[in-house]
Structures are given as C-alpha cells and as structure tokens.
Amino acid sequence: MIVASLPTIPQRRQTCLQVIRRILFEQTRPPDALHVWLNGYTEIPSEFPTDARVHYHLHPENPGPWIRYKVVDELSDNDVLVTIDDDLVYPCDYVGTAVQWLEHVSPRTVISFGGFRWDPCVAEYHYGENRRHFNYADVLTHAQALAVLMGCVAAFPPLAARAICGPAYRGFEYNDDLYISTALQQRGFGIVCPAKPQGWIQEFPEATASHALWVRDRANRKRAFLHAVKDFGLDPSASALAEFLQRSERILVVADSALPLDPASDIHQYLESLCADDVSVHLLAPVAASKAGDAQRFVDRPYWVHSVAVPEDGGRLEWLEPVRRWRSWRVQRDGRRRIEERLKVVLDKLKPTQIERLDSNRAAMVSACASP
C-alpha cells in the first residue's frame, strides 16, 4: 500500500487544494491513501475533495510539519510512505517514480528528491556554509547521498520512520527534516537523492512567502543544526571524507575562481577530464560571498567543489578614493586569509596525492606539485 502524507496551513488553502487534486486524481500511480494534516484549521474546507482515499486530521494547535510522520506507525513493513507538501507542483509521475526508486535502492535507504550534504573539509560545521544544496527543481544525472532530506519530496519504508517522533523532538518542532535525518543516521538508514530532470518538480509562489518555515525560521534552523551535530551525533557530510580517502588518487585543483562552472567553461572541462573510477577530484576556489549560495548548487558534477566565500568590494562612501582603496586592501587581505586557512584544512583532511594550480583564465595548468 502507498500512503501519502501532507501537512498544510490556512495560508496555503488554494495551493493545498491543487496538490491534493494532483496527488489523488492525476498520478500515473496514485496512492492508496492520502492523509492531510490541517494544522491551524478548526474545520475541513468545503472545497476539499471527499474521496474515500483521503483522510483529514484537524489540528487547530498547529503542531508543525512533523505531524506528517504520525501515520507511519499504522503502516505495515511492506507499505510505502510518501511525504509531500502544500507549496510544490508535483509531476504526474511523482508518486510512481518515488516508489520505483525506493524499490530500487537497498532496504535501509530513504529517498529524497532534495536535501543537503556538507563539505567534510572544514574546521567546523555551520548550517548555511560549505554545503551541497540538492534543490528539488535542479537536474541530477546520477543518484547521490544526502545527510539531510527534505520532507516535502521524500519516500520511506515504514521501518525507517516508525516511532520516530517522541520526547527528543524538543527544539526541532519546526525543523523536522533535521530531526528525521538525524534519527535515520542513528538507525543506520542512508538517504539518497535520485536522478531527476531539470524542473521535474516545481514550486508555487507561496514556497518563498514570508510565512514559509525556511524563511521565518532561519535562526532556529541554525541552532537546531548545531544541536543535531553536537548533541545527537549527526554527520553532516554523510561519510563523504571516508569516500574520498577510499580512492587511490585524490587530485586537488586550486584555482582563483569557482565561477562559472557551466558545462561549457574551461575549468569544468578540465576538472571533468581528471575524473576516473578510482580518482577523487576536488576544486578549491574562492567565490564572492553574494554568490556562495549559487556555488552550493554545483552538485551535478563528477568532482567536489570546496568553495571559499570571500568578502567583496563596495559599501558606504565608495565614491571616496581613500575609502575605496582601504576597503579593497581589506577585502583582498581577508580573502587571502580565508583561502589560506581553508587550504590548510583541506590538505590535512583530504591528503591529496596530487595538487594542481590553474592560471587566472582557468584554461591551463600552471604547475603540478606535491605541496601548495
């Protein structure tokens, strides 16, 4: 049996209705049951479908999105739980594809079409820094491991999530993705982001509205992440460093810029040419702080990007030449310091067997050396 579970809030009444209709009536492989958790509602909206497969649960107190996992305790081991959200436009083959992928991977695996995995070559983990962002709307040509899933695009074997919500949830009320992912690691379950085409999953404008949890709960999300790492033992890298060290060769390429990395760029083609079955290829390069988020989405690559966010020119009184010169000097100084500090950490953890340097046009290798 396939069971879908959807939490919603009154601000998303119309988009939720569209999601319910898409999941119930427009799927190539529809679910056998759909549970809709009406958080903040006192009554079921009259326009919501009354199909026999849909089960509405009124929760005026709004317990948060984690409530979607409550139904898993009623499922058998052979069932599948598909978790969805009220602000995404799901394709008509979404449920069938999710179930097919879950049947394809090992029994102790959860799938999520979006999520995060952090760079292990850092001195300390922070939620918004040095991570790989697997956006559900972006293309992915090969399945990859995740550390933290997205409950809006995930599918579970019931054993993975059974009795997963309990007293330890304190501090994670609105960060169910972090809590669930931590619990999965503790239980020995892996998380895989399947391959998918660009734009296969899309979003309603409400996904970025001010009431969206990821918008209004950023500060708490950072605290919850540190809590998960330090107190609950979450490995944000999902054993990435062990994967690197298993390769007989580890090539570190040091360049003066991480952008652009589109398939037509010289640096991408050069890095791709270095990749092989037993070779782990890595790029260490600075990226302007304002573009750090873009660099985090460079995940559909056969190599790892270790980007270093560096400060940028510009600011108050930029029209004054002395201020402009002083700020430029400070920006360059701070940028060099950050790169040097990060390079030391990468060398210590990655233990590269080969180091390459690229010139400023990213077109040619300047030198191959045994040390930076």
Short mmCIF file of C-alpha atoms in Angstrom, two decimals:
data_model
loop_
_atom_site.label_atom_id
_atom_site.label_comp_id
_atom_site.label_asym_id
_atom_site.label_seq_id
_atom_site.Cartn_x
_atom_site.Cartn_y
_atom_site.Cartn_z
CA MET A 1 0.00 0.00 0.00
CA ILE A 2 1.21 3.50 -0.88
CA VAL A 3 0.32 6.17 1.67
CA ALA A 4 0.92 9.88 1.05
CA SER A 5 1.05 12.36 3.92
CA LEU A 6 0.59 16.12 3.58
CA PRO A 7 0.68 18.84 6.28
CA THR A 8 -0.85 22.22 5.47
CA ILE A 9 -1.74 25.60 6.97
CA PRO A 10 -4.63 28.02 6.24
CA GLN A 11 -2.36 30.45 4.34
CA ARG A 12 -1.91 27.78 1.67
CA ARG A 13 -5.50 26.70 1.26
CA GLN A 14 -5.62 27.10 -2.52
CA THR A 15 -2.25 25.55 -3.29
CA CYS A 16 -3.04 22.68 -0.95
CA LEU A 17 -6.24 22.01 -2.87
CA GLN A 18 -4.24 21.83 -6.11
CA VAL A 19 -1.72 19.45 -4.53
CA ILE A 20 -4.49 17.19 -3.23
CA ARG A 21 -6.09 17.01 -6.67
CA ARG A 22 -2.75 16.35 -8.38
CA ILE A 23 -1.86 13.53 -5.96
CA LEU A 24 -5.31 11.91 -5.82
CA PHE A 25 -6.56 12.20 -9.40
CA GLU A 26 -3.65 12.96 -11.75
CA GLN A 27 -0.91 10.47 -10.84
CA THR A 28 0.11 7.60 -13.12
CA ARG A 29 0.42 5.55 -9.93
CA PRO A 30 -1.88 7.18 -7.36
CA PRO A 31 -1.56 6.49 -3.64
CA ASP A 32 -3.95 4.12 -1.89
CA ALA A 33 -4.45 6.69 0.86
CA LEU A 34 -3.73 10.38 1.41
CA HIS A 35 -3.58 11.84 4.92
CA VAL A 36 -3.98 15.63 5.10
CA TRP A 37 -2.98 17.26 8.38
CA LEU A 38 -4.93 20.50 8.72
CA ASN A 39 -2.65 22.47 11.01
CA GLY A 40 -4.31 25.64 12.33
CA TYR A 41 -7.74 24.64 10.96
CA THR A 42 -10.92 24.26 13.03
CA GLU A 43 -12.93 22.70 10.21
CA ILE A 44 -12.39 20.94 6.91
CA PRO A 45 -12.65 23.38 3.96
CA SER A 46 -15.81 22.67 1.98
CA GLU A 47 -13.98 22.67 -1.37
CA PHE A 48 -11.55 19.91 -0.35
CA PRO A 49 -12.29 16.53 -2.04
CA THR A 50 -14.28 13.89 -0.16
CA ASP A 51 -12.69 10.94 -1.93
CA ALA A 52 -12.68 7.72 0.10
CA ARG A 53 -8.88 7.60 -0.03
CA VAL A 54 -8.36 10.95 1.70
CA HIS A 55 -8.26 11.27 5.49
CA TYR A 56 -8.39 14.75 7.06
CA HIS A 57 -6.96 15.45 10.52
CA LEU A 58 -7.87 18.71 12.27
CA HIS A 59 -5.10 20.22 14.40
CA PRO A 60 -6.08 23.79 15.43
CA GLU A 61 -2.98 23.99 17.64
CA ASN A 62 -0.69 23.59 14.59
CA PRO A 63 1.88 21.08 15.86
CA GLY A 64 4.17 21.70 12.88
CA PRO A 65 5.02 19.76 9.71
CA TRP A 66 6.46 16.79 11.62
CA ILE A 67 2.85 15.60 12.14
CA ARG A 68 3.02 14.08 8.66
CA TYR A 69 5.05 11.18 10.11
CA LYS A 70 2.37 10.22 12.66
CA VAL A 71 0.62 7.91 10.21
CA VAL A 72 3.69 5.72 9.73
CA ASP A 73 3.01 3.82 12.97
CA GLU A 74 -0.16 2.43 11.38
CA LEU A 75 1.63 1.05 8.31
CA SER A 76 2.97 -2.43 7.70
CA ASP A 77 6.57 -3.18 6.74
CA ASN A 78 5.56 -3.68 3.10
CA ASP A 79 3.90 -0.28 2.75
CA VAL A 80 5.48 2.93 1.45
CA LEU A 81 5.17 6.39 2.99
CA VAL A 82 5.42 9.29 0.53
CA THR A 83 5.71 12.69 2.24
CA ILE A 84 4.65 15.79 0.33
CA ASP A 85 3.99 19.49 0.98
CA ASP A 86 1.42 22.13 0.12
CA ASP A 87 3.60 24.52 -1.92
CA LEU A 88 5.08 22.31 -4.65
CA VAL A 89 3.89 21.43 -8.14
CA TYR A 90 4.42 17.68 -8.37
CA PRO A 91 4.67 15.95 -11.77
CA CYS A 92 2.05 13.38 -12.68
CA ASP A 93 4.57 10.53 -12.36
CA TYR A 94 5.84 11.72 -8.97
CA VAL A 95 4.37 9.04 -6.71
CA GLY A 96 5.21 6.22 -9.12
CA THR A 97 8.79 7.43 -9.55
CA ALA A 98 9.29 7.81 -5.81
CA VAL A 99 8.04 4.29 -5.14
CA GLN A 100 10.10 2.86 -8.00
CA TRP A 101 13.27 4.44 -6.63
CA LEU A 102 12.50 3.15 -3.16
CA GLU A 103 12.13 -0.34 -4.58
CA HIS A 104 15.41 0.09 -6.46
CA VAL A 105 17.67 1.07 -3.54
CA SER A 106 18.70 -1.07 -0.58
CA PRO A 107 16.05 -1.78 2.11
CA ARG A 108 17.79 0.51 4.61
CA THR A 109 17.55 3.59 2.40
CA VAL A 110 15.22 6.57 2.27
CA ILE A 111 14.92 8.60 -0.90
CA SER A 112 14.54 12.36 -1.13
CA PHE A 113 14.48 14.41 -4.33
CA GLY A 114 16.15 17.31 -2.49
CA GLY A 115 18.36 17.89 0.52
CA PHE A 116 21.83 18.74 1.78
CA ARG A 117 25.26 17.28 2.30
CA TRP A 118 28.04 19.27 3.93
CA ASP A 119 31.67 19.53 2.90
CA PRO A 120 33.75 17.46 5.36
CA CYS A 121 36.90 19.51 4.66
CA VAL A 122 36.08 22.25 7.14
CA ALA A 123 37.24 23.14 10.65
CA GLU A 124 33.67 23.40 11.95
CA TYR A 125 30.20 22.81 10.56
CA HIS A 126 27.68 25.64 10.16
CA TYR A 127 24.20 25.25 8.71
CA GLY A 128 24.40 27.72 5.83
CA GLU A 129 28.06 27.32 4.94
CA ASN A 130 30.16 24.84 2.94
CA ARG A 131 27.31 22.61 1.96
CA ARG A 132 25.96 20.99 -1.19
CA HIS A 133 22.38 22.02 -1.86
CA PHE A 134 20.42 19.44 -3.86
CA ASN A 135 17.47 21.57 -4.94
CA TYR A 136 14.38 19.58 -5.90
CA ALA A 137 13.96 21.69 -9.05
CA ASP A 138 17.52 21.14 -10.31
CA VAL A 139 18.76 18.42 -12.64
CA LEU A 140 20.73 15.50 -11.21
CA THR A 141 22.20 12.97 -13.62
CA HIS A 142 23.36 10.43 -11.02
CA ALA A 143 21.93 9.49 -7.64
CA GLN A 144 23.93 10.89 -4.72
CA ALA A 145 24.00 10.54 -0.95
CA LEU A 146 22.43 13.14 1.36
CA ALA A 147 22.88 13.95 5.04
CA VAL A 148 19.63 15.88 5.46
CA LEU A 149 16.49 15.18 3.44
CA MET A 150 13.53 17.36 2.53
CA GLY A 151 10.25 16.00 3.85
CA CYS A 152 8.38 17.68 1.01
CA VAL A 153 9.94 15.31 -1.56
CA ALA A 154 10.73 12.07 0.29
CA ALA A 155 9.65 8.44 0.44
CA PHE A 156 10.24 5.99 3.29
CA PRO A 157 9.99 2.32 4.11
CA PRO A 158 7.84 2.38 7.30
CA LEU A 159 10.58 0.74 9.36
CA ALA A 160 12.79 3.80 8.83
CA ALA A 161 10.35 6.29 10.33
CA ARG A 162 8.34 4.18 12.76
CA ALA A 163 8.06 5.74 16.26
CA ILE A 164 10.40 8.46 15.07
CA CYS A 165 8.55 11.35 16.76
CA GLY A 166 8.90 11.47 20.52
CA PRO A 167 10.19 13.41 23.53
CA ALA A 168 13.57 14.05 21.87
CA TYR A 169 11.79 16.26 19.36
CA ARG A 170 12.05 19.28 21.67
CA GLY A 171 13.90 22.07 19.88
CA PHE A 172 13.10 20.61 16.45
CA GLU A 173 9.35 21.35 16.31
CA TYR A 174 9.65 23.21 13.01
CA ASN A 175 12.81 21.51 11.82
CA ASP A 176 11.51 18.02 11.17
CA ASP A 177 13.93 17.48 8.28
CA LEU A 178 16.93 17.83 10.61
CA TYR A 179 15.41 15.66 13.30
CA ILE A 180 14.25 12.91 10.95
CA SER A 181 17.61 12.83 9.16
CA THR A 182 19.49 12.58 12.45
CA ALA A 183 17.25 9.74 13.61
CA LEU A 184 17.74 7.93 10.30
CA GLN A 185 21.53 8.05 10.72
CA GLN A 186 21.20 6.73 14.26
CA ARG A 187 19.11 3.84 12.94
CA GLY A 188 21.59 3.03 10.20
CA PHE A 189 19.50 4.26 7.27
CA GLY A 190 21.04 6.14 4.37
CA ILE A 191 19.42 8.90 2.32
CA VAL A 192 19.72 9.02 -1.47
CA CYS A 193 18.78 11.82 -3.85
CA PRO A 194 17.66 10.12 -7.09
CA ALA A 195 18.50 11.33 -10.57
CA LYS A 196 15.88 13.70 -12.00
CA PRO A 197 15.44 16.14 -14.88
CA GLN A 198 15.54 19.92 -14.60
CA GLY A 199 12.23 21.37 -13.43
CA TRP A 200 10.60 17.98 -12.86
CA ILE A 201 9.40 19.32 -9.51
CA GLN A 202 8.41 22.98 -9.40
CA GLU A 203 7.04 25.30 -6.72
CA PHE A 204 4.15 27.68 -6.19
CA PRO A 205 5.00 31.32 -5.36
CA GLU A 206 3.87 30.55 -1.80
CA ALA A 207 7.03 28.49 -1.33
CA THR A 208 9.02 31.69 -0.86
CA ALA A 209 6.35 33.71 1.02
CA SER A 210 7.12 35.26 4.39
CA HIS A 211 5.13 32.54 6.20
CA ALA A 212 7.30 29.75 4.73
CA LEU A 213 9.17 27.95 7.51
CA TRP A 214 12.55 28.11 5.81
CA VAL A 215 12.13 31.91 5.59
CA ARG A 216 10.86 32.76 9.08
CA ASP A 217 12.69 30.05 10.98
CA ARG A 218 16.26 30.55 9.77
CA ALA A 219 17.80 31.45 13.14
CA ASN A 220 16.22 28.46 14.86
CA ARG A 221 17.25 26.22 11.98
CA LYS A 222 20.89 27.14 12.56
CA ARG A 223 20.58 26.37 16.26
CA ALA A 224 18.80 23.09 15.56
CA PHE A 225 21.56 22.06 13.14
CA LEU A 226 24.28 22.63 15.76
CA HIS A 227 22.12 20.77 18.30
CA ALA A 228 21.82 17.82 15.90
CA VAL A 229 25.58 17.76 15.24
CA LYS A 230 26.89 18.29 18.76
CA ASP A 231 24.24 16.59 20.88
CA PHE A 232 22.67 13.96 18.60
CA GLY A 233 25.71 12.96 16.55
CA LEU A 234 24.51 13.95 13.07
CA ASP A 235 27.27 13.55 10.48
CA PRO A 236 26.52 16.43 8.07
CA SER A 237 28.87 15.00 5.45
CA ALA A 238 27.21 11.57 5.33
CA SER A 239 30.66 9.91 5.44
CA ALA A 240 31.97 11.92 2.48
CA LEU A 241 35.56 12.04 3.75
CA ALA A 242 35.70 8.26 4.03
CA GLU A 243 34.54 8.07 0.41
CA PHE A 244 37.34 10.41 -0.66
CA LEU A 245 40.04 8.50 1.20
CA GLN A 246 38.94 5.19 -0.28
CA ARG A 247 40.06 6.39 -3.71
CA SER A 248 43.66 5.60 -4.56
CA GLU A 249 44.15 9.09 -6.06
CA ARG A 250 42.87 12.40 -4.78
CA ILE A 251 43.56 15.39 -7.02
CA LEU A 252 43.18 18.86 -5.55
CA VAL A 253 42.89 21.68 -8.07
CA VAL A 254 43.49 25.18 -6.68
CA ALA A 255 42.03 27.98 -8.82
CA ASP A 256 41.37 31.68 -8.42
CA SER A 257 37.63 31.44 -9.03
CA ALA A 258 34.84 28.90 -8.63
CA LEU A 259 32.53 30.66 -11.07
CA PRO A 260 31.32 29.99 -13.66
CA LEU A 261 31.12 26.20 -13.66
CA ASP A 262 28.73 25.65 -16.52
CA PRO A 263 29.49 22.67 -18.78
CA ALA A 264 30.99 24.93 -21.43
CA SER A 265 33.56 26.54 -19.14
CA ASP A 266 37.22 25.62 -19.46
CA ILE A 267 37.65 24.83 -15.78
CA HIS A 268 34.69 22.42 -15.78
CA GLN A 269 36.01 20.57 -18.81
CA TYR A 270 39.48 20.39 -17.30
CA LEU A 271 38.19 19.05 -13.97
CA GLU A 272 35.98 16.55 -15.74
CA SER A 273 38.95 15.28 -17.75
CA LEU A 274 40.72 14.38 -14.49
CA CYS A 275 37.87 12.23 -13.19
CA ALA A 276 38.18 8.44 -13.27
CA ASP A 277 36.83 5.43 -11.38
CA ASP A 278 39.50 5.43 -8.68
CA VAL A 279 40.22 9.16 -8.71
CA SER A 280 38.58 11.74 -6.46
CA VAL A 281 38.80 15.24 -7.96
CA HIS A 282 38.38 18.42 -5.90
CA LEU A 283 38.31 22.12 -6.70
CA LEU A 284 39.31 24.67 -4.07
CA ALA A 285 38.47 28.21 -5.16
CA PRO A 286 37.14 31.49 -3.80
CA VAL A 287 33.64 32.69 -4.55
CA ALA A 288 32.16 36.10 -3.81
CA ALA A 289 30.09 35.97 -0.63
CA SER A 290 26.97 37.06 -2.53
CA LYS A 291 27.39 34.06 -4.88
CA ALA A 292 28.11 31.45 -2.21
CA GLY A 293 24.58 30.07 -2.43
CA ASP A 294 24.95 29.56 -6.19
CA ALA A 295 28.19 27.62 -5.66
CA GLN A 296 26.41 25.31 -3.21
CA ARG A 297 24.20 24.11 -6.03
CA PHE A 298 27.15 22.80 -8.09
CA VAL A 299 26.27 19.21 -7.19
CA ASP A 300 25.65 17.67 -10.60
CA ARG A 301 29.38 17.32 -11.21
CA PRO A 302 31.74 14.31 -11.08
CA TYR A 303 34.02 16.36 -8.77
CA TRP A 304 33.62 18.21 -5.46
CA VAL A 305 33.68 21.99 -5.21
CA HIS A 306 35.21 23.31 -1.99
CA SER A 307 34.27 26.98 -2.34
CA VAL A 308 35.58 29.68 -0.01
CA ALA A 309 33.21 32.63 0.48
CA VAL A 310 35.29 35.80 0.37
CA PRO A 311 34.24 39.43 1.00
CA GLU A 312 33.51 41.81 -1.87
CA ASP A 313 34.28 45.40 -2.76
CA GLY A 314 31.62 48.05 -2.36
CA GLY A 315 29.82 49.69 0.52
CA ARG A 316 29.27 53.05 2.14
CA LEU A 317 31.32 56.01 0.91
CA GLU A 318 32.60 54.01 -2.04
CA TRP A 319 32.87 57.25 -4.03
CA LEU A 320 35.75 58.41 -1.78
CA GLU A 321 39.03 57.14 -3.22
CA PRO A 322 40.81 56.68 0.16
CA VAL A 323 37.85 54.66 1.45
CA ARG A 324 37.71 52.63 -1.75
CA ARG A 325 41.44 51.83 -1.60
CA TRP A 326 41.31 50.91 2.07
CA ARG A 327 38.27 48.67 1.58
CA SER A 328 39.85 46.97 -1.44
CA TRP A 329 43.01 46.27 0.59
CA ARG A 330 40.98 44.85 3.47
CA VAL A 331 38.85 42.70 1.16
CA GLN A 332 41.94 41.22 -0.51
CA ARG A 333 43.63 40.63 2.86
CA ASP A 334 40.60 38.90 4.37
CA GLY A 335 40.04 36.88 1.22
CA ARG A 336 43.63 35.59 1.19
CA ARG A 337 43.40 34.72 4.87
CA ARG A 338 40.20 32.72 4.41
CA ILE A 339 41.63 30.83 1.44
CA GLU A 340 44.87 30.02 3.27
CA GLU A 341 43.02 28.80 6.34
CA ARG A 342 40.69 26.63 4.29
CA LEU A 343 43.55 25.23 2.23
CA LYS A 344 45.30 24.03 5.39
CA VAL A 345 42.17 22.19 6.49
CA VAL A 346 41.61 20.64 3.07
CA LEU A 347 45.21 19.43 2.85
CA ASP A 348 45.07 17.97 6.35
CA LYS A 349 41.82 16.07 5.81
CA LEU A 350 41.88 15.23 2.13
CA LYS A 351 45.56 14.27 1.99
CA PRO A 352 45.69 14.81 -1.78
CA THR A 353 48.03 12.65 -3.81
CA GLN A 354 48.35 15.40 -6.42
CA ILE A 355 47.89 19.17 -6.39
CA GLU A 356 47.30 21.30 -9.49
CA ARG A 357 47.19 25.07 -9.89
CA LEU A 358 45.28 26.88 -12.62
CA ASP A 359 46.10 30.31 -14.02
CA SER A 360 43.67 33.20 -13.93
CA ASN A 361 41.87 32.32 -17.17
CA ARG A 362 41.19 28.78 -15.89
CA ALA A 363 42.37 27.43 -19.21
CA ALA A 364 45.76 25.95 -18.45
CA MET A 365 47.55 24.12 -15.68
CA VAL A 366 50.42 26.22 -14.36
CA SER A 367 52.12 23.57 -12.26
CA ALA A 368 51.78 20.18 -10.70
CA CYS A 369 53.34 19.96 -7.29
CA ALA A 370 53.47 17.90 -4.14
CA SER A 371 52.62 20.79 -1.84
CA PRO A 372 50.63 24.04 -2.15
#
